[in-house]
PDB file of C-alpha atoms in Angstrom:
ATOM      1  CA  MET A   1      -2.695 -27.683   4.020  1.00 57.00           C
ATOM      2  CA  PRO A   2       0.441 -28.008   1.844  1.00 63.00           C
ATOM      3  CA  VAL A   3      -0.589 -25.028  -0.279  1.00 63.00           C
ATOM      4  CA  PHE A   4      -0.521 -22.768   2.774  1.00 71.00           C
ATOM      5  CA  SER A   5       3.062 -23.874   3.464  1.00 79.00           C
ATOM      6  CA  ARG A   6       4.061 -22.201   0.208  1.00 80.00           C
ATOM      7  CA  LEU A   7       3.404 -18.857   1.879  1.00 89.00           C
ATOM      8  CA  VAL A   8       6.198 -19.427   4.402  1.00 91.00           C
ATOM      9  CA  PRO A   9       9.109 -18.466   2.090  1.00 92.00           C
ATOM     10  CA  THR A  10       7.284 -15.341   0.920  1.00 94.00           C
ATOM     11  CA  ILE A  11       6.466 -14.193   4.443  1.00 94.00           C
ATOM     12  CA  THR A  12       9.968 -15.053   5.651  1.00 95.00           C
ATOM     13  CA  SER A  13      11.507 -13.014   2.843  1.00 95.00           C
ATOM     14  CA  ALA A  14       9.333 -10.007   3.725  1.00 96.00           C
ATOM     15  CA  TYR A  15      10.547  -9.996   7.330  1.00 97.00           C
ATOM     16  CA  ALA A  16      14.156 -10.803   6.414  1.00 97.00           C
ATOM     17  CA  LEU A  17      14.378  -7.901   3.967  1.00 97.00           C
ATOM     18  CA  GLN A  18      12.892  -5.367   6.380  1.00 97.00           C
ATOM     19  CA  ALA A  19      15.216  -6.665   9.113  1.00 97.00           C
ATOM     20  CA  LEU A  20      18.146  -6.050   6.777  1.00 97.00           C
ATOM     21  CA  PHE A  21      16.959  -2.516   6.114  1.00 96.00           C
ATOM     22  CA  ALA A  22      16.603  -1.979   9.868  1.00 96.00           C
ATOM     23  CA  LEU A  23      20.169  -3.164  10.438  1.00 97.00           C
ATOM     24  CA  ILE A  24      21.364  -0.597   7.892  1.00 96.00           C
ATOM     25  CA  PHE A  25      19.184   2.430   8.613  1.00 96.00           C
ATOM     26  CA  VAL A  26      18.358   2.260  12.335  1.00 95.00           C
ATOM     27  CA  PRO A  27      21.973   2.921  13.453  1.00 94.00           C
ATOM     28  CA  GLN A  28      22.089   5.823  10.953  1.00 94.00           C
ATOM     29  CA  GLN A  29      18.758   7.244  12.204  1.00 92.00           C
ATOM     30  CA  ASN A  30      17.881   7.428   8.510  1.00 91.00           C
ATOM     31  CA  GLU A  31      14.179   7.311   7.628  1.00 90.00           C
ATOM     32  CA  ILE A  32      14.459   8.711   4.106  1.00 91.00           C
ATOM     33  CA  PHE A  33      14.370   5.261   2.510  1.00 91.00           C
ATOM     34  CA  TYR A  34      11.608   3.779   4.673  1.00 92.00           C
ATOM     35  CA  ASP A  35       8.909   3.938   1.996  1.00 90.00           C
ATOM     36  CA  LEU A  36      11.335   2.850  -0.714  1.00 91.00           C
ATOM     37  CA  GLY A  37      12.181  -0.153   1.481  1.00 94.00           C
ATOM     38  CA  GLY A  38       8.487  -0.964   1.602  1.00 93.00           C
ATOM     39  CA  ALA A  39       8.205  -0.828  -2.181  1.00 93.00           C
ATOM     40  CA  VAL A  40      11.220  -3.122  -2.599  1.00 95.00           C
ATOM     41  CA  GLY A  41       9.653  -5.486  -0.068  1.00 96.00           C
ATOM     42  CA  TRP A  42       6.400  -5.588  -2.005  1.00 96.00           C
ATOM     43  CA  ILE A  43       8.033  -6.241  -5.360  1.00 95.00           C
ATOM     44  CA  SER A  44      10.432  -8.912  -4.068  1.00 95.00           C
ATOM     45  CA  SER A  45       7.767 -10.727  -2.023  1.00 96.00           C
ATOM     46  CA  THR A  46       5.317 -10.770  -4.916  1.00 96.00           C
ATOM     47  CA  PHE A  47       7.971 -12.046  -7.329  1.00 94.00           C
ATOM     48  CA  LEU A  48       8.968 -14.784  -4.873  1.00 94.00           C
ATOM     49  CA  SER A  49       5.341 -15.830  -4.326  1.00 93.00           C
ATOM     50  CA  LEU A  50       5.026 -16.402  -8.073  1.00 93.00           C
ATOM     51  CA  TYR A  51       8.398 -18.033  -8.772  1.00 90.00           C
ATOM     52  CA  TYR A  52       9.237 -19.820  -5.513  1.00 84.00           C
ATOM     53  CA  PRO A  53       8.655 -23.420  -6.780  1.00 75.00           C
ATOM     54  CA  SER A  54      10.879 -22.755  -9.800  1.00 77.00           C
ATOM     55  CA  LEU A  55      13.543 -20.959  -7.764  1.00 79.00           C
ATOM     56  CA  LYS A  56      13.608 -23.805  -5.231  1.00 76.00           C
ATOM     57  CA  ALA A  57      13.937 -26.413  -7.976  1.00 68.00           C
ATOM     58  CA  LYS A  58      16.720 -24.515  -9.721  1.00 68.00           C
ATOM     59  CA  PHE A  59      18.855 -23.297  -6.814  1.00 72.00           C
ATOM     60  CA  TRP A  60      18.042 -25.785  -4.041  1.00 72.00           C
ATOM     61  CA  ASN A  61      17.424 -29.027  -5.922  1.00 69.00           C
ATOM     62  CA  GLY A  62      19.829 -28.244  -8.765  1.00 70.00           C
ATOM     63  CA  VAL A  63      17.326 -28.767 -11.570  1.00 68.00           C
ATOM     64  CA  PRO A  64      18.827 -27.246 -14.745  1.00 75.00           C
ATOM     65  CA  GLY A  65      16.932 -24.899 -17.015  1.00 73.00           C
ATOM     66  CA  ALA A  66      15.614 -21.369 -17.169  1.00 73.00           C
ATOM     67  CA  LEU A  67      12.827 -19.952 -15.074  1.00 77.00           C
ATOM     68  CA  PRO A  68       9.363 -20.546 -16.541  1.00 80.00           C
ATOM     69  CA  ALA A  69       8.013 -18.043 -19.051  1.00 84.00           C
ATOM     70  CA  LEU A  70       5.273 -15.647 -17.999  1.00 86.00           C
ATOM     71  CA  THR A  71       2.898 -17.472 -20.337  1.00 88.00           C
ATOM     72  CA  SER A  72       3.116 -20.522 -18.058  1.00 90.00           C
ATOM     73  CA  PHE A  73       1.183 -18.710 -15.322  1.00 94.00           C
ATOM     74  CA  ALA A  74      -2.571 -18.190 -15.136  1.00 96.00           C
ATOM     75  CA  PRO A  75      -3.890 -14.832 -16.390  1.00 97.00           C
ATOM     76  CA  ARG A  76      -5.196 -14.043 -12.893  1.00 97.00           C
ATOM     77  CA  GLN A  77      -1.738 -14.572 -11.388  1.00 97.00           C
ATOM     78  CA  LEU A  78      -0.162 -12.247 -13.935  1.00 97.00           C
ATOM     79  CA  LEU A  79      -2.817  -9.577 -13.437  1.00 98.00           C
ATOM     80  CA  LEU A  80      -2.487  -9.655  -9.655  1.00 98.00           C
ATOM     81  CA  THR A  81       1.312  -9.587  -9.819  1.00 97.00           C
ATOM     82  CA  ALA A  82       1.243  -6.700 -12.297  1.00 97.00           C
ATOM     83  CA  ALA A  83      -1.287  -4.814 -10.161  1.00 97.00           C
ATOM     84  CA  VAL A  84       1.002  -4.984  -7.131  1.00 97.00           C
ATOM     85  CA  GLY A  85       4.058  -4.111  -9.201  1.00 96.00           C
ATOM     86  CA  ILE A  86       2.452  -1.025 -10.746  1.00 96.00           C
ATOM     87  CA  TRP A  87       1.037   0.171  -7.429  1.00 95.00           C
ATOM     88  CA  SER A  88       4.204  -0.396  -5.393  1.00 94.00           C
ATOM     89  CA  PHE A  89       6.523   1.187  -7.975  1.00 92.00           C
ATOM     90  CA  ARG A  90       4.293   4.224  -8.378  1.00 92.00           C
ATOM     91  CA  LEU A  91       3.597   4.850  -4.692  1.00 87.00           C
ATOM     92  CA  GLY A  92       7.052   3.853  -3.462  1.00 87.00           C
ATOM     93  CA  SER A  93       8.861   6.140  -5.913  1.00 88.00           C
ATOM     94  CA  PHE A  94       6.446   9.006  -5.182  1.00 85.00           C
ATOM     95  CA  LEU A  95       6.893   8.749  -1.402  1.00 85.00           C
ATOM     96  CA  ALA A  96      10.650   8.167  -1.657  1.00 85.00           C
ATOM     97  CA  MET A  97      11.193  11.225  -3.858  1.00 86.00           C
ATOM     98  CA  ARG A  98       9.058  13.307  -1.506  1.00 84.00           C
ATOM     99  CA  ALA A  99      11.183  12.223   1.461  1.00 87.00           C
ATOM    100  CA  ILE A 100      14.443  12.776  -0.426  1.00 87.00           C
ATOM    101  CA  ASN A 101      13.411  16.237  -1.605  1.00 84.00           C
ATOM    102  CA  ALA A 102      12.234  17.163   1.893  1.00 81.00           C
ATOM    103  CA  GLY A 103      15.405  15.813   3.483  1.00 83.00           C
ATOM    104  CA  GLY A 104      13.461  13.415   5.669  1.00 80.00           C
ATOM    105  CA  ASP A 105      10.049  12.269   6.838  1.00 81.00           C
ATOM    106  CA  SER A 106       8.500  14.243   9.696  1.00 78.00           C
ATOM    107  CA  ARG A 107       6.620  11.155  10.897  1.00 79.00           C
ATOM    108  CA  PHE A 108       9.925   9.764  12.154  1.00 85.00           C
ATOM    109  CA  ASP A 109      11.462  12.883  13.695  1.00 84.00           C
ATOM    110  CA  GLN A 110      11.294  11.381  17.191  1.00 87.00           C
ATOM    111  CA  ILE A 111      10.911   7.701  16.336  1.00 90.00           C
ATOM    112  CA  LYS A 112      14.237   7.414  14.519  1.00 91.00           C
ATOM    113  CA  LYS A 113      16.052   8.511  17.689  1.00 92.00           C
ATOM    114  CA  GLN A 114      14.719   5.436  19.521  1.00 93.00           C
ATOM    115  CA  PRO A 115      16.403   2.327  18.032  1.00 93.00           C
ATOM    116  CA  ALA A 116      13.932  -0.226  19.404  1.00 95.00           C
ATOM    117  CA  LYS A 117      10.897   1.743  18.280  1.00 94.00           C
ATOM    118  CA  PHE A 118      12.410   2.507  14.870  1.00 94.00           C
ATOM    119  CA  THR A 119      13.180  -1.203  14.397  1.00 96.00           C
ATOM    120  CA  TYR A 120       9.582  -2.001  15.330  1.00 94.00           C
ATOM    121  CA  TYR A 121       8.372   0.217  12.486  1.00 93.00           C
ATOM    122  CA  TRP A 122      10.510  -1.660   9.976  1.00 95.00           C
ATOM    123  CA  MET A 123       9.095  -4.962  11.228  1.00 96.00           C
ATOM    124  CA  ALA A 124       5.587  -3.495  11.148  1.00 94.00           C
ATOM    125  CA  GLN A 125       6.181  -2.788   7.471  1.00 94.00           C
ATOM    126  CA  ALA A 126       6.841  -6.507   6.924  1.00 96.00           C
ATOM    127  CA  THR A 127       3.592  -7.324   8.742  1.00 95.00           C
ATOM    128  CA  TRP A 128       1.771  -4.836   6.508  1.00 95.00           C
ATOM    129  CA  ILE A 129       3.167  -6.549   3.413  1.00 96.00           C
ATOM    130  CA  THR A 130       2.190  -9.981   4.748  1.00 96.00           C
ATOM    131  CA  LEU A 131      -1.417  -9.158   5.658  1.00 96.00           C
ATOM    132  CA  VAL A 132      -2.284  -6.849   2.791  1.00 97.00           C
ATOM    133  CA  GLY A 133      -0.562  -9.063   0.235  1.00 97.00           C
ATOM    134  CA  LEU A 134      -2.526 -12.194   1.232  1.00 96.00           C
ATOM    135  CA  PRO A 135      -4.856 -12.262  -1.824  1.00 97.00           C
ATOM    136  CA  VAL A 136      -1.898 -12.107  -4.199  1.00 97.00           C
ATOM    137  CA  PHE A 137       0.346 -14.504  -2.278  1.00 96.00           C
ATOM    138  CA  LEU A 138      -2.467 -17.055  -1.906  1.00 96.00           C
ATOM    139  CA  CYS A 139      -3.300 -16.950  -5.623  1.00 95.00           C
ATOM    140  CA  ASN A 140       0.325 -17.169  -6.694  1.00 95.00           C
ATOM    141  CA  ALA A 141       0.792 -20.247  -4.480  1.00 91.00           C
ATOM    142  CA  LEU A 142      -1.623 -22.240  -6.661  1.00 92.00           C
ATOM    143  CA  PRO A 143      -0.581 -24.106  -9.822  1.00 91.00           C
ATOM    144  CA  ALA A 144      -1.689 -22.343 -12.994  1.00 92.00           C
ATOM    145  CA  HIS A 145      -4.157 -25.062 -14.033  1.00 92.00           C
ATOM    146  CA  VAL A 146      -6.193 -24.657 -10.828  1.00 93.00           C
ATOM    147  CA  HIS A 147      -7.279 -21.096 -11.595  1.00 96.00           C
ATOM    148  CA  PRO A 148     -10.695 -20.666 -13.247  1.00 96.00           C
ATOM    149  CA  ALA A 149     -11.027 -18.568 -16.376  1.00 96.00           C
ATOM    150  CA  LEU A 150     -11.550 -14.846 -15.970  1.00 97.00           C
ATOM    151  CA  GLY A 151     -15.189 -13.787 -15.732  1.00 96.00           C
ATOM    152  CA  VAL A 152     -17.391 -10.750 -15.231  1.00 97.00           C
ATOM    153  CA  ARG A 153     -16.449 -10.481 -11.553  1.00 97.00           C
ATOM    154  CA  ASP A 154     -12.779 -10.314 -12.489  1.00 97.00           C
ATOM    155  CA  TYR A 155     -13.270  -7.585 -15.078  1.00 98.00           C
ATOM    156  CA  LEU A 156     -15.259  -5.529 -12.578  1.00 98.00           C
ATOM    157  CA  ALA A 157     -12.432  -6.011 -10.078  1.00 98.00           C
ATOM    158  CA  ILE A 158      -9.885  -4.825 -12.648  1.00 98.00           C
ATOM    159  CA  GLY A 159     -12.061  -1.781 -13.304  1.00 98.00           C
ATOM    160  CA  LEU A 160     -12.222  -1.007  -9.586  1.00 98.00           C
ATOM    161  CA  TYR A 161      -8.464  -1.349  -9.258  1.00 98.00           C
ATOM    162  CA  ALA A 162      -7.740   0.853 -12.286  1.00 98.00           C
ATOM    163  CA  SER A 163     -10.197   3.600 -11.317  1.00 98.00           C
ATOM    164  CA  SER A 164      -8.936   3.607  -7.719  1.00 98.00           C
ATOM    165  CA  LEU A 165      -5.311   3.811  -8.856  1.00 97.00           C
ATOM    166  CA  LEU A 166      -6.260   6.732 -11.089  1.00 97.00           C
ATOM    167  CA  LEU A 167      -7.997   8.413  -8.155  1.00 97.00           C
ATOM    168  CA  GLU A 168      -4.892   8.045  -5.990  1.00 96.00           C
ATOM    169  CA  VAL A 169      -2.539   9.290  -8.718  1.00 96.00           C
ATOM    170  CA  VAL A 170      -4.672  12.314  -9.587  1.00 97.00           C
ATOM    171  CA  ALA A 171      -5.130  13.254  -5.916  1.00 97.00           C
ATOM    172  CA  ASP A 172      -1.375  13.039  -5.281  1.00 94.00           C
ATOM    173  CA  ARG A 173      -0.578  15.084  -8.385  1.00 94.00           C
ATOM    174  CA  GLN A 174      -3.158  17.710  -7.542  1.00 97.00           C
ATOM    175  CA  LYS A 175      -1.612  18.162  -4.108  1.00 95.00           C
ATOM    176  CA  SER A 176       1.928  18.238  -5.525  1.00 92.00           C
ATOM    177  CA  SER A 177       0.902  20.872  -8.071  1.00 95.00           C
ATOM    178  CA  TRP A 178      -0.854  22.881  -5.373  1.00 95.00           C
ATOM    179  CA  ARG A 179       2.250  22.741  -3.155  1.00 92.00           C
ATOM    180  CA  LYS A 180       4.549  23.777  -6.029  1.00 92.00           C
ATOM    181  CA  ALA A 181       2.257  26.687  -6.911  1.00 94.00           C
ATOM    182  CA  LYS A 182       2.340  27.805  -3.278  1.00 92.00           C
ATOM    183  CA  GLU A 183       6.135  27.666  -3.234  1.00 90.00           C
ATOM    184  CA  ASN A 184       6.109  29.835  -6.382  1.00 91.00           C
ATOM    185  CA  LYS A 185       3.791  32.269  -4.582  1.00 90.00           C
ATOM    186  CA  GLU A 186       1.000  31.722  -7.108  1.00 91.00           C
ATOM    187  CA  HIS A 187      -1.530  31.486  -4.247  1.00 91.00           C
ATOM    188  CA  ASP A 188      -1.605  31.947  -0.497  1.00 89.00           C
ATOM    189  CA  GLU A 189      -3.948  29.088   0.460  1.00 93.00           C
ATOM    190  CA  GLU A 190      -2.919  27.329   3.667  1.00 93.00           C
ATOM    191  CA  PHE A 191      -4.374  23.966   2.644  1.00 93.00           C
ATOM    192  CA  ILE A 192      -5.685  22.358  -0.523  1.00 95.00           C
ATOM    193  CA  SER A 193      -9.458  22.310  -0.964  1.00 94.00           C
ATOM    194  CA  SER A 194      -9.851  22.110  -4.756  1.00 95.00           C
ATOM    195  CA  GLY A 195     -10.173  19.256  -7.245  1.00 96.00           C
ATOM    196  CA  LEU A 196     -10.663  15.863  -5.637  1.00 97.00           C
ATOM    197  CA  TRP A 197      -9.844  17.482  -2.304  1.00 97.00           C
ATOM    198  CA  SER A 198     -13.176  19.290  -2.523  1.00 96.00           C
ATOM    199  CA  ILE A 199     -15.139  16.029  -2.243  1.00 97.00           C
ATOM    200  CA  SER A 200     -12.956  14.260   0.342  1.00 97.00           C
ATOM    201  CA  ARG A 201     -10.345  15.507   2.778  1.00 97.00           C
ATOM    202  CA  HIS A 202      -8.231  12.425   1.974  1.00 97.00           C
ATOM    203  CA  PRO A 203      -9.070  11.302  -1.600  1.00 97.00           C
ATOM    204  CA  ASN A 204      -5.695   9.598  -2.087  1.00 96.00           C
ATOM    205  CA  TYR A 205      -6.472   7.286   0.828  1.00 97.00           C
ATOM    206  CA  VAL A 206      -9.892   6.512  -0.616  1.00 97.00           C
ATOM    207  CA  GLY A 207      -8.074   5.380  -3.753  1.00 97.00           C
ATOM    208  CA  GLU A 208      -5.738   3.203  -1.681  1.00 97.00           C
ATOM    209  CA  VAL A 209      -8.620   1.302  -0.103  1.00 98.00           C
ATOM    210  CA  GLY A 210     -10.227   0.875  -3.526  1.00 98.00           C
ATOM    211  CA  ILE A 211      -7.003  -0.509  -4.985  1.00 98.00           C
ATOM    212  CA  TRP A 212      -6.789  -3.316  -2.439  1.00 98.00           C
ATOM    213  CA  THR A 213     -10.506  -4.027  -2.609  1.00 98.00           C
ATOM    214  CA  GLY A 214     -10.088  -4.521  -6.348  1.00 98.00           C
ATOM    215  CA  ILE A 215      -7.076  -6.802  -5.872  1.00 98.00           C
ATOM    216  CA  TRP A 216      -8.957  -8.885  -3.322  1.00 98.00           C
ATOM    217  CA  ALA A 217     -12.009  -9.148  -5.601  1.00 98.00           C
ATOM    218  CA  LEU A 218      -9.794 -10.305  -8.470  1.00 98.00           C
ATOM    219  CA  SER A 219      -8.418 -13.100  -6.289  1.00 97.00           C
ATOM    220  CA  THR A 220     -11.726 -14.455  -5.010  1.00 97.00           C
ATOM    221  CA  ALA A 221     -12.609 -16.875  -7.833  1.00 96.00           C
ATOM    222  CA  SER A 222      -9.321 -18.760  -7.347  1.00 96.00           C
ATOM    223  CA  LEU A 223      -9.610 -18.729  -3.567  1.00 95.00           C
ATOM    224  CA  GLN A 224     -13.046 -20.345  -3.810  1.00 95.00           C
ATOM    225  CA  THR A 225     -11.751 -23.429  -5.631  1.00 93.00           C
ATOM    226  CA  ALA A 226     -11.299 -26.781  -3.924  1.00 91.00           C
ATOM    227  CA  ALA A 227      -7.580 -26.039  -3.539  1.00 88.00           C
ATOM    228  CA  TYR A 228      -8.360 -23.940  -0.460  1.00 91.00           C
ATOM    229  CA  PRO A 229     -10.698 -24.604   2.487  1.00 90.00           C
ATOM    230  CA  ARG A 230     -13.874 -22.597   2.928  1.00 89.00           C
ATOM    231  CA  GLY A 231     -13.198 -19.272   4.530  1.00 91.00           C
ATOM    232  CA  THR A 232     -10.018 -18.520   2.589  1.00 93.00           C
ATOM    233  CA  VAL A 233     -11.787 -15.677   0.765  1.00 95.00           C
ATOM    234  CA  ALA A 234     -12.692 -14.186   4.149  1.00 95.00           C
ATOM    235  CA  LEU A 235      -9.086 -14.580   5.304  1.00 94.00           C
ATOM    236  CA  ALA A 236      -7.870 -12.746   2.205  1.00 96.00           C
ATOM    237  CA  ALA A 237     -10.381  -9.970   2.895  1.00 97.00           C
ATOM    238  CA  LEU A 238      -8.038  -8.922   5.697  1.00 96.00           C
ATOM    239  CA  SER A 239      -6.181  -7.123   2.907  1.00 97.00           C
ATOM    240  CA  PRO A 240      -8.682  -4.308   2.165  1.00 97.00           C
ATOM    241  CA  LEU A 241     -10.073  -4.336   5.712  1.00 97.00           C
ATOM    242  CA  PHE A 242      -6.634  -3.927   7.302  1.00 96.00           C
ATOM    243  CA  THR A 243      -5.800  -1.219   4.752  1.00 97.00           C
ATOM    244  CA  TRP A 244      -8.966   0.688   5.618  1.00 97.00           C
ATOM    245  CA  PHE A 245      -8.434   0.245   9.363  1.00 95.00           C
ATOM    246  CA  LEU A 246      -4.837   1.471   9.272  1.00 93.00           C
ATOM    247  CA  ILE A 247      -5.626   4.453   7.087  1.00 95.00           C
ATOM    248  CA  ARG A 248      -8.849   5.502   8.725  1.00 95.00           C
ATOM    249  CA  ASN A 249      -8.016   4.823  12.373  1.00 93.00           C
ATOM    250  CA  VAL A 250      -4.258   4.563  12.911  1.00 89.00           C
ATOM    251  CA  SER A 251      -1.502   5.904  10.679  1.00 84.00           C
ATOM    252  CA  GLY A 252      -3.316   7.757   7.910  1.00 88.00           C
ATOM    253  CA  VAL A 253      -6.203  10.090   8.597  1.00 93.00           C
ATOM    254  CA  PRO A 254      -5.930  10.640  12.404  1.00 92.00           C
ATOM    255  CA  PRO A 255      -2.393  12.123  12.550  1.00 88.00           C
ATOM    256  CA  LEU A 256      -3.030  14.309   9.507  1.00 90.00           C
ATOM    257  CA  GLU A 257      -6.282  15.622  10.979  1.00 92.00           C
ATOM    258  CA  ARG A 258      -4.621  16.313  14.337  1.00 91.00           C
ATOM    259  CA  ALA A 259      -1.754  18.155  12.679  1.00 89.00           C
ATOM    260  CA  ALA A 260      -4.132  20.224  10.551  1.00 92.00           C
ATOM    261  CA  ASP A 261      -6.342  21.057  13.537  1.00 92.00           C
ATOM    262  CA  LYS A 262      -3.292  22.297  15.406  1.00 91.00           C
ATOM    263  CA  LYS A 263      -1.855  24.221  12.453  1.00 91.00           C
ATOM    264  CA  PHE A 264      -5.091  25.818  11.234  1.00 92.00           C
ATOM    265  CA  ALA A 265      -6.924  26.154  14.541  1.00 87.00           C
ATOM    266  CA  SER A 266      -7.450  29.894  14.063  1.00 88.00           C
ATOM    267  CA  ASN A 267      -8.333  29.679  10.368  1.00 92.00           C
ATOM    268  CA  PRO A 268     -12.122  29.895   9.807  1.00 92.00           C
ATOM    269  CA  LYS A 269     -11.688  28.503   6.279  1.00 94.00           C
ATOM    270  CA  TRP A 270     -10.330  25.260   7.754  1.00 94.00           C
ATOM    271  CA  LEU A 271     -13.261  24.973  10.117  1.00 93.00           C
ATOM    272  CA  GLN A 272     -15.668  25.544   7.223  1.00 95.00           C
ATOM    273  CA  TYR A 273     -13.795  22.993   5.109  1.00 95.00           C
ATOM    274  CA  LYS A 274     -14.113  20.410   7.888  1.00 95.00           C
ATOM    275  CA  LEU A 275     -17.830  21.063   8.249  1.00 94.00           C
ATOM    276  CA  SER A 276     -18.585  20.855   4.527  1.00 96.00           C
ATOM    277  CA  VAL A 277     -16.219  18.206   3.073  1.00 97.00           C
ATOM    278  CA  PRO A 278     -16.403  14.515   4.137  1.00 97.00           C
ATOM    279  CA  ILE A 279     -13.393  13.293   6.055  1.00 96.00           C
ATOM    280  CA  PHE A 280     -13.036  10.119   3.945  1.00 96.00           C
ATOM    281  CA  TRP A 281     -15.698   8.652   1.679  1.00 96.00           C
ATOM    282  CA  PRO A 282     -17.118  11.365  -0.622  1.00 95.00           C
ATOM    283  CA  TRP A 283     -20.608  10.214   0.369  1.00 95.00           C
ATOM    284  CA  GLY A 284     -19.743   9.895   4.073  1.00 93.00           C
ATOM    285  CA  SER A 285     -19.775  12.097   7.138  1.00 93.00           C
ATOM    286  CA  THR A 286     -17.469  14.988   7.944  1.00 91.00           C
ATOM    287  CA  GLU A 287     -16.235  13.288  11.136  1.00 86.00           C
TER     288      GLU A 287
END
């Protein structure tokens, strides 16, 4: 369908930008700006998904005039775009500052020495943006008049997004405060087990999954209109599902659990923590 073709420039821009970053940072073996590159990719791709028709008309077709005002877009488009902007700026700046202050990112200690593999990770970041951003990109591809008015479902989705973002922010700040207190020798705990970290071993990741579930839910009313074929909502659901899969089974929880098991293998408090605190969902299992 023609509306799907509008995704091509957005997806192309995501891969082109990460390829540019790879060209700059792979030869330098520099991973410090990896997460910042992801945040820039998110913000630029989301902006392009919203403004592409106007940008094409202005710079490709030579149509004079300014870009359309924000008020010309549907409320749902603005909410989704703002949700991604807030999330990406907050998380990207947090992770970038952590890497800068630490002088690097231990995840890439060996990877950055292998150019092909390091390049693959930059391209994987573009794939992450493409798949997880589907609900937003699909909604922004529609003309404003096609979007239905906001309803109860949308307000519940906004509530889920906001509460999940708060969960992620608080969990990150609690861990940062705990780490700073340890550096100041205010405690001698080997790992954090207080606050939100007492109900989940990875509460920040729980918040991340909730954020993208909320964004997907906010998009569903528009994706169920006649502008898209049946099944588009299910396609967009790849966003929270892929987020959960990556975090829970690939790049989030597993490496952190393996590292902690190795580091605290002889610490009975760690073993007790693992037996008593759920690994992910606060209501879930410990394994």
